[in-house]
Amino acid sequence: MARPGLTIALLLTTPALVDACQQWLPEMRYHSIDLSEPDQRGERLDLVGILEAQQEQIDALVVEQQLLDATTRGQLLGRGLLFPAVVVGEVKGHVDYHSEELHLANDQLAQLGYTVDAAISRFLRQGRADGRGDGDGLASVDKLSRRLQERLGYLGVFYKRDPSRFLGSLPSEERSEVLDSLQRTYRDLLISYFRDPAASNQALESFVNTAFFSDLPITRTVEIHVDQIDEFWKQLRLEGHKSEFLQDYRLALLDVMAHLCEMYRRSIPPDIPLSGLAAGRHRREADRSVDQEESS
Amino acid sequence: MARPGLTIALLLTTPALVDACQQWLPEMRYHSIDLSEPDQRGERLDLVGILEAQQEQIDALVVEQQLLDATTRGQLLGRGLLFPAVVVGEVKGHVDYHSEELHLANDQLAQLGYTVDAAISRFLRQGRADGRGDGDGLASVDKLSRRLQERLGYLGVFYKRDPSRFLGSLPSEERSEVLDSLQRTYRDLLISYFRDPAASNQALESFVNTAFFSDLPITRTVEIHVDQIDEFWKQLRLEGHKSEFLQDYRLALLDVMAHLCEMYRRSIPPDIPLSGLAAGRHRREADRSVDQEESS
């Protein structure tokens, strides 16, 4: 049997949360290690010490938000202990660890696998991008990003979607749990959309990542929106409130769609020009001069 | 020098239109042949006779709408003379030739190359799809689709985007002409959106195809929408009309975005599962059973 591709460290305060997370990290694909140290549960975990000791074997973290206080965060950044990370807990719009982290609420863990994939993909992309400007230990990201790429090899660099995790490939029960979870994420996104843009944005990212990595059909995204608005509408009517403002939430759907569309756009590998694989580069130059003549 | 990949037959009533079309079919990529028979211009072109005689060398048609009356259409279908086609003329929402045709208005010919690409891509996809139900000469589509695939080979089957034709690769003058043309298409789309859904839909397809084949950034699509709505708004204010209903046009942008997003989604080649290229198929099955155990 092939070894799992990714080692995911779990740093969580309760056994229930560890179980829930492990349920949504299928063993064939993820090797999760629980670093929550059972004997110390209830006390403060020594996040910095644990990660320093285990850093060589870790590809990504799933970490509970309450463990990431300002002091811990400062120490992690100071020692260059940066990993692709999913922060589990209330989605508040804060940066709890580093700018490439992703957030997932406790009631939406069915999306965890996809969000881990997205966090790694994001981290690798950022590691390759120039001009990272937030000072969160550039050299470390670079080092870790390189290490991840070496470990995952070719597949790491182009780390993208796994068709076996597409909604269409999932057993129906699992599929409906993921969809329910997505619906909750979308609800959170709408509720905070006008009130708390930062929190909404984290929910939006979570939704878009899962939609992308699970290959959610676009019509389904629209359905999720319509269902949620419908639910709001019924509630408002029951309570005797006006409901016209619900139309404004179309902006949220537009926002989601634009992000998702751009994500798809950027994930398409460059195609081969029509006439000839070998002559590709030359043709591009030639085309350009022809175009210039024709457009003048 | 490599031979152009595609032979495009032009069937148009005026030399000016032939020139305009040829300008937007760069010679390095398209070999356009003018079948409008100059000596007969002004009279009725014998579309059926011309296409029957030349069918072996033609990959796609650019044909003027007014040449496709009901009689001609019936004869073309009857003789199985079906080709990927761009119908040039007023975008009315009618089917002028066959259900896979695409439409482009005369003032939007800067998009012609992209629309030809889209028409071929659509035709090939339809040729491969099962259950074509409109009775438009299934066998012919199948035959022509196979022929095109043979001619274009591997590249034909996966006929998609050509990076040398991306907006970012175009000289600036040509780029801005394409963008102006897209803006006009979007305007047509909005104007007919609530009044004439069929016409609007043809404009929408034209917009989405060009956006896809020219790799238009998604933010740019949103800008085109905002600019157009802004223009409408100024005009309404000048004329002393109400402008609140302009908000409803967000539905049009959503529609565009959903179509574009789905087009991108479907064009991503299936990715390789993370652990192992060779073991891909087996892993999918294995993953499925693991998922089933975990989700139960």
XYZ file of N, CA and C in Angstrom, chain A residues 2-6 22-29 152 154-155 159-165 169-171 173-174 177 212 215-219 222 247-248 250-251 253-254 257-258 260-262 264-265 267-277 283-284 286-288 290-292 294-296, chain B residues 2-6 22-29 152 154-155 159-165 169-171 173-174 177 212 215-219 222 247-248 250-251 253-254 257-258 260-262 264-265 267-277 283-284 286-288 290-292 294-296:
426
model
N 0.517 2.230 -0.766
C 1.303 3.467 -0.827
C 1.236 4.194 0.517
N 2.332 4.817 0.875
C 2.339 5.607 2.103
C 1.515 6.878 1.903
N 0.876 7.369 2.996
C 0.127 8.617 2.864
C 1.067 9.740 2.444
N 0.551 10.694 1.749
C 1.392 11.750 1.207
C 1.779 12.832 2.192
N 0.943 13.108 3.173
C 1.151 14.296 3.995
C 1.070 13.988 5.486
N -9.531 13.950 12.919
C -8.999 12.744 12.279
C -10.029 12.107 11.344
N -11.301 12.220 11.728
C -12.350 11.668 10.869
C -12.315 12.274 9.465
N -11.942 13.538 9.387
C -11.979 14.240 8.109
C -10.612 14.381 7.450
N -9.665 13.573 7.927
C -8.361 13.481 7.258
C -8.142 12.007 6.894
N -8.704 11.559 5.766
C -8.678 10.130 5.419
C -7.247 9.582 5.434
N -7.101 8.394 6.025
C -5.771 7.827 6.244
C -4.999 7.545 4.969
N -5.708 7.297 3.877
C -5.000 6.997 2.637
C -4.237 8.211 2.126
N -4.649 9.364 2.575
C -4.055 10.569 2.016
C -3.271 11.360 3.054
N 7.517 16.445 -1.572
C 6.385 16.104 -2.431
C 6.786 16.045 -3.901
N 7.634 16.634 -7.712
C 6.874 17.226 -8.800
C 5.437 17.500 -8.372
N 4.884 16.533 -7.671
C 3.487 16.656 -7.264
C 3.302 17.798 -6.284
N 0.969 21.091 -6.623
C 0.037 20.481 -5.711
C -1.345 21.083 -5.897
N -2.215 20.281 -6.408
C -3.537 20.828 -6.660
C -4.632 19.875 -6.204
N -5.578 19.615 -7.081
C -6.748 18.874 -6.650
C -6.574 17.365 -6.797
N -7.168 16.616 -5.909
C -7.124 15.163 -5.962
C -8.514 14.648 -6.339
N -8.653 14.102 -7.566
C -9.976 13.682 -8.043
C -10.670 12.676 -7.126
N -9.886 11.913 -6.360
C -10.535 10.934 -5.475
C -11.256 11.626 -4.327
N -10.963 12.921 -4.124
C -11.628 13.681 -3.066
C -12.741 14.576 -3.621
N -16.873 11.717 -6.235
C -16.243 10.436 -5.917
C -16.541 9.986 -4.494
N -17.150 10.847 -3.689
C -17.375 10.514 -2.281
C -18.629 9.649 -2.122
N -18.626 8.781 -1.104
C -19.869 8.075 -0.781
C -20.923 9.094 -0.373
N -23.105 9.621 1.916
C -23.222 10.167 3.269
C -22.150 11.228 3.513
N -20.938 10.882 3.100
C -19.837 11.827 3.282
C -20.073 13.092 2.445
N -22.478 15.349 4.152
C -21.874 16.037 5.298
C -21.017 17.217 4.849
N -13.426 24.586 -4.543
C -12.412 24.284 -5.560
C -11.874 22.867 -5.403
N -14.373 20.201 -6.120
C -14.957 20.272 -7.461
C -16.472 20.505 -7.417
N -16.898 21.350 -6.515
C -18.328 21.687 -6.409
C -18.826 22.311 -7.718
N -19.904 21.767 -8.317
C -20.437 22.415 -9.529
C -20.892 23.847 -9.216
N -20.744 24.732 -10.182
C -21.037 26.144 -9.935
C -22.520 26.349 -9.636
N -23.364 25.594 -10.328
C -24.802 25.714 -10.072
C -25.104 25.400 -8.607
N -24.598 28.415 -6.472
C -25.743 29.311 -6.582
C -26.911 28.772 -5.753
N -31.537 41.415 -1.096
C -30.973 41.534 -2.447
C -29.502 41.931 -2.424
N -29.149 42.723 -1.410
C -27.760 43.183 -1.330
C -26.780 42.031 -1.172
N -26.534 39.590 -2.918
C -26.007 39.149 -4.208
C -24.541 39.557 -4.357
N -24.194 40.652 -3.687
C -22.795 41.076 -3.723
C -21.883 40.001 -3.140
N -22.472 36.748 -3.138
C -22.355 35.651 -4.103
C -21.401 36.033 -5.238
N -21.488 37.291 -5.667
C -20.570 37.767 -6.702
C -19.125 37.650 -6.236
N -18.092 34.058 -6.269
C -17.933 33.588 -7.633
C -16.650 34.135 -8.255
N -16.378 35.405 -8.014
C -15.182 36.020 -8.580
C -13.925 35.345 -8.030
N -13.674 32.293 -6.765
C -13.619 30.910 -7.234
C -13.161 30.866 -8.693
N -13.716 31.763 -9.461
C -13.402 31.821 -10.887
C -11.910 32.120 -11.083
N -11.404 33.058 -10.315
C -9.988 33.411 -10.426
C -9.110 32.233 -9.992
N -9.860 29.038 -10.270
C -9.864 28.100 -11.396
C -8.973 28.614 -12.520
N -9.121 29.888 -12.827
C -8.352 30.460 -13.927
C -6.861 30.253 -13.717
N -5.402 28.039 -11.990
C -4.938 26.665 -11.809
C -4.829 25.913 -13.128
N -5.261 26.547 -14.217
C -5.143 25.883 -15.513
C -3.696 25.929 -15.966
N -3.119 24.764 -16.272
C -1.737 24.789 -16.735
C -1.670 25.477 -18.083
N -0.545 26.106 -18.384
C -0.429 26.784 -19.675
C -0.632 25.769 -20.790
N -1.456 26.121 -21.763
C -1.729 25.187 -22.845
C -0.691 25.279 -23.941
N -0.782 24.280 -24.779
C 0.158 24.176 -25.886
C -0.440 24.929 -27.069
N 0.358 25.791 -27.714
C -0.170 26.449 -28.911
C -0.568 25.408 -29.942
N -1.506 25.763 -30.785
C -2.131 24.786 -31.669
C -1.158 24.071 -32.602
N -0.345 24.841 -33.339
C 0.480 24.157 -34.338
C 1.878 23.909 -33.804
N 2.066 22.754 -33.270
C 3.423 22.336 -32.953
C 3.803 22.514 -31.509
N 4.293 21.459 -30.896
C 4.750 21.523 -29.517
C 6.143 22.111 -29.488
N 6.855 30.373 -32.125
C 5.570 30.814 -32.655
C 5.008 31.985 -31.867
N 5.224 31.943 -30.565
C 4.679 33.027 -29.765
C 5.246 34.380 -30.209
N 6.614 35.036 -33.105
C 6.178 35.301 -34.469
C 4.748 35.840 -34.468
N 3.884 35.186 -33.701
C 2.492 35.617 -33.599
C 2.412 37.069 -33.196
N 3.270 37.399 -32.245
C 3.224 38.750 -31.702
C 3.496 39.776 -32.797
N 3.150 39.373 -36.016
C 2.034 39.361 -36.962
C 0.885 40.203 -36.409
N 0.593 39.977 -35.121
C -0.491 40.717 -34.497
C -0.230 42.219 -34.594
N 1.012 42.564 -34.351
C 1.347 43.988 -34.373
C 1.087 44.588 -35.746
N -0.973 43.407 -37.957
C -2.398 43.375 -38.291
C -3.209 44.418 -37.552
N -2.747 44.737 -36.338
C -3.567 45.658 -35.560
C -3.221 47.101 -35.856
N -2.139 47.295 -36.627
C -1.755 48.689 -36.900
C -2.515 49.233 -38.096
N 5.839 27.067 -39.695
C 4.747 26.102 -39.528
C 3.502 26.557 -40.294
N 2.782 25.589 -40.825
C 1.531 25.927 -41.510
C 0.468 26.334 -40.487
N -0.437 27.231 -40.877
C -1.505 27.607 -39.936
C -2.329 26.371 -39.587
N -2.891 26.369 -38.402
C -3.586 25.179 -37.930
C -4.989 25.004 -38.479
N -5.681 26.091 -38.770
C -7.106 25.980 -39.066
C -7.493 26.702 -40.345
N -10.801 39.137 -41.689
C -9.421 38.660 -41.884
C -8.448 39.338 -40.928
N -8.743 40.601 -40.625
C -7.870 41.323 -39.691
C -7.808 40.620 -38.334
N -8.906 40.012 -37.939
C -8.974 39.398 -36.608
C -8.803 37.882 -36.629
N -8.272 37.386 -37.747
C -7.894 35.971 -37.814
C -6.413 35.922 -38.192
N -5.520 36.095 -37.236
C -4.086 36.212 -37.528
C -3.586 35.047 -38.381
N -2.780 35.395 -39.395
C -2.345 34.405 -40.380
C -1.530 33.258 -39.805
N -0.833 33.516 -38.705
C -0.013 32.454 -38.140
C -0.874 31.322 -37.590
N -2.108 31.630 -37.295
C -2.939 30.627 -36.632
C -4.104 30.165 -37.515
N -6.502 17.650 -36.435
C -5.824 18.392 -35.378
C -5.115 17.470 -34.397
N -4.015 15.073 -31.430
C -4.106 15.196 -29.983
C -4.536 16.603 -29.584
N -3.943 17.587 -30.255
C -4.240 18.974 -29.912
C -5.684 19.319 -30.196
N -8.543 20.614 -27.632
C -8.375 21.932 -28.199
C -8.854 22.996 -27.226
N -7.915 23.727 -26.733
C -8.308 24.727 -25.753
C -7.650 26.069 -26.019
N -7.057 26.638 -24.985
C -6.593 28.004 -25.123
C -5.164 28.083 -25.663
N -4.890 29.119 -26.434
C -3.559 29.346 -26.977
C -2.949 30.558 -26.258
N -1.920 30.320 -25.444
C -1.347 31.406 -24.632
C -0.856 32.592 -25.467
N -0.488 32.327 -26.731
C -0.003 33.448 -27.542
C -1.143 34.402 -27.892
N -2.385 33.949 -27.654
C -3.535 34.812 -27.934
C -4.117 35.407 -26.654
N -0.432 38.704 -23.851
C 0.588 38.512 -24.885
C 0.362 39.420 -26.090
N -0.770 40.107 -26.121
C -1.097 40.927 -27.300
C -0.403 42.280 -27.224
N -0.079 42.847 -28.384
C 0.404 44.237 -28.385
C -0.707 45.144 -27.849
N -2.183 47.894 -28.515
C -3.270 48.422 -29.351
C -4.330 47.348 -29.611
N -3.833 46.166 -29.942
C -4.754 45.066 -30.196
C -5.519 44.698 -28.927
N -8.319 47.060 -28.349
C -9.434 46.837 -29.288
C -10.287 45.655 -28.836
N -12.706 33.703 -21.672
C -11.972 32.460 -21.410
C -10.764 32.322 -22.335
N -8.083 34.814 -21.704
C -7.570 34.810 -20.333
C -7.810 36.144 -19.608
N -8.970 36.709 -19.814
C -9.328 37.964 -19.144
C -9.320 37.774 -17.617
N -8.570 38.613 -16.876
C -8.629 38.489 -15.409
C -10.051 38.743 -14.900
N -10.423 38.052 -13.842
C -11.799 38.131 -13.360
C -12.132 39.543 -12.860
N -11.172 40.181 -12.232
C -11.403 41.550 -11.761
C -11.769 42.460 -12.937
N -15.397 42.230 -13.701
C -16.172 43.040 -12.760
C -16.064 44.517 -13.134
N -29.524 47.980 -9.929
C -29.037 46.924 -9.033
C -29.387 45.533 -9.539
N -30.539 45.444 -10.216
C -30.968 44.140 -10.708
C -29.975 43.545 -11.711
N -27.040 43.151 -11.357
C -26.070 42.260 -10.714
C -26.352 40.809 -11.080
N -27.618 40.516 -11.346
C -27.971 39.162 -11.777
C -27.241 38.794 -13.068
N -24.351 39.982 -14.080
C -22.943 39.724 -13.773
C -22.779 38.343 -13.130
N -23.714 38.001 -12.259
C -23.682 36.666 -11.639
C -23.772 35.571 -12.689
N -20.510 35.337 -14.523
C -19.489 34.761 -13.656
C -19.701 33.254 -13.501
N -20.956 32.863 -13.330
C -21.248 31.444 -13.157
C -20.881 30.660 -14.418
N -18.689 31.546 -16.745
C -17.233 31.591 -16.928
C -16.555 30.614 -15.975
N -17.035 30.628 -14.739
C -16.457 29.771 -13.707
C -16.630 28.302 -14.085
N -17.791 27.956 -14.562
C -18.048 26.572 -14.955
C -17.177 26.181 -16.155
N -14.200 27.389 -16.845
C -12.862 27.139 -16.298
C -12.818 25.803 -15.574
N -13.831 25.564 -14.773
C -13.849 24.328 -13.983
C -13.750 23.104 -14.884
N -12.502 22.899 -17.808
C -11.343 22.833 -18.693
C -10.088 22.377 -17.968
N -10.172 22.217 -16.645
C -9.000 21.740 -15.920
C -8.825 20.255 -16.174
N -7.633 19.883 -16.632
C -7.436 18.452 -16.871
C -7.479 17.711 -15.543
N -7.903 16.459 -15.540
C -7.945 15.722 -14.285
C -6.556 15.683 -13.668
N -6.477 15.960 -12.380
C -5.174 15.981 -11.737
C -4.756 14.611 -11.267
N -3.506 14.556 -10.941
C -2.900 13.313 -10.489
C -3.079 13.226 -8.971
N -3.579 12.093 -8.470
C -3.664 11.969 -7.018
C -2.283 12.124 -6.397
N -2.257 12.573 -5.161
C -0.995 12.954 -4.538
C 0.042 11.845 -4.492
N -0.332 10.661 -3.979
C 0.710 9.640 -3.825
C 0.682 8.656 -4.973
N 1.523 8.924 -5.932
C 1.729 7.920 -6.958
C 0.968 8.176 -8.231
N 1.695 8.189 -9.325
C 1.072 8.374 -10.618
C 0.507 7.055 -11.099
N -5.940 3.715 -6.182
C -6.102 4.560 -5.005
C -7.501 5.148 -4.918
N -8.025 5.473 -6.056
C -9.356 6.075 -6.022
C -10.367 5.136 -5.368
N -9.617 2.599 -3.397
C -9.228 2.379 -2.010
C -9.702 3.541 -1.135
N -9.459 4.748 -1.627
C -9.884 5.938 -0.891
C -11.369 5.895 -0.596
N -12.090 5.427 -1.603
C -13.528 5.421 -1.473
C -13.954 4.533 -0.297
N -12.128 3.622 2.267
C -11.688 4.238 3.517
C -12.678 5.325 3.923
N -13.047 6.124 2.951
C -13.991 7.205 3.246
C -15.287 6.643 3.807
N -15.710 5.539 3.198
C -16.964 4.948 3.620
C -16.885 4.499 5.080
N -14.858 5.693 7.320
C -14.690 6.835 8.211
C -15.966 7.637 8.401
N -16.765 7.655 7.368
C -17.951 8.503 7.460
C -19.120 7.778 8.116
N -18.941 6.469 8.315
C -20.070 5.728 8.891
C -20.062 5.790 10.411
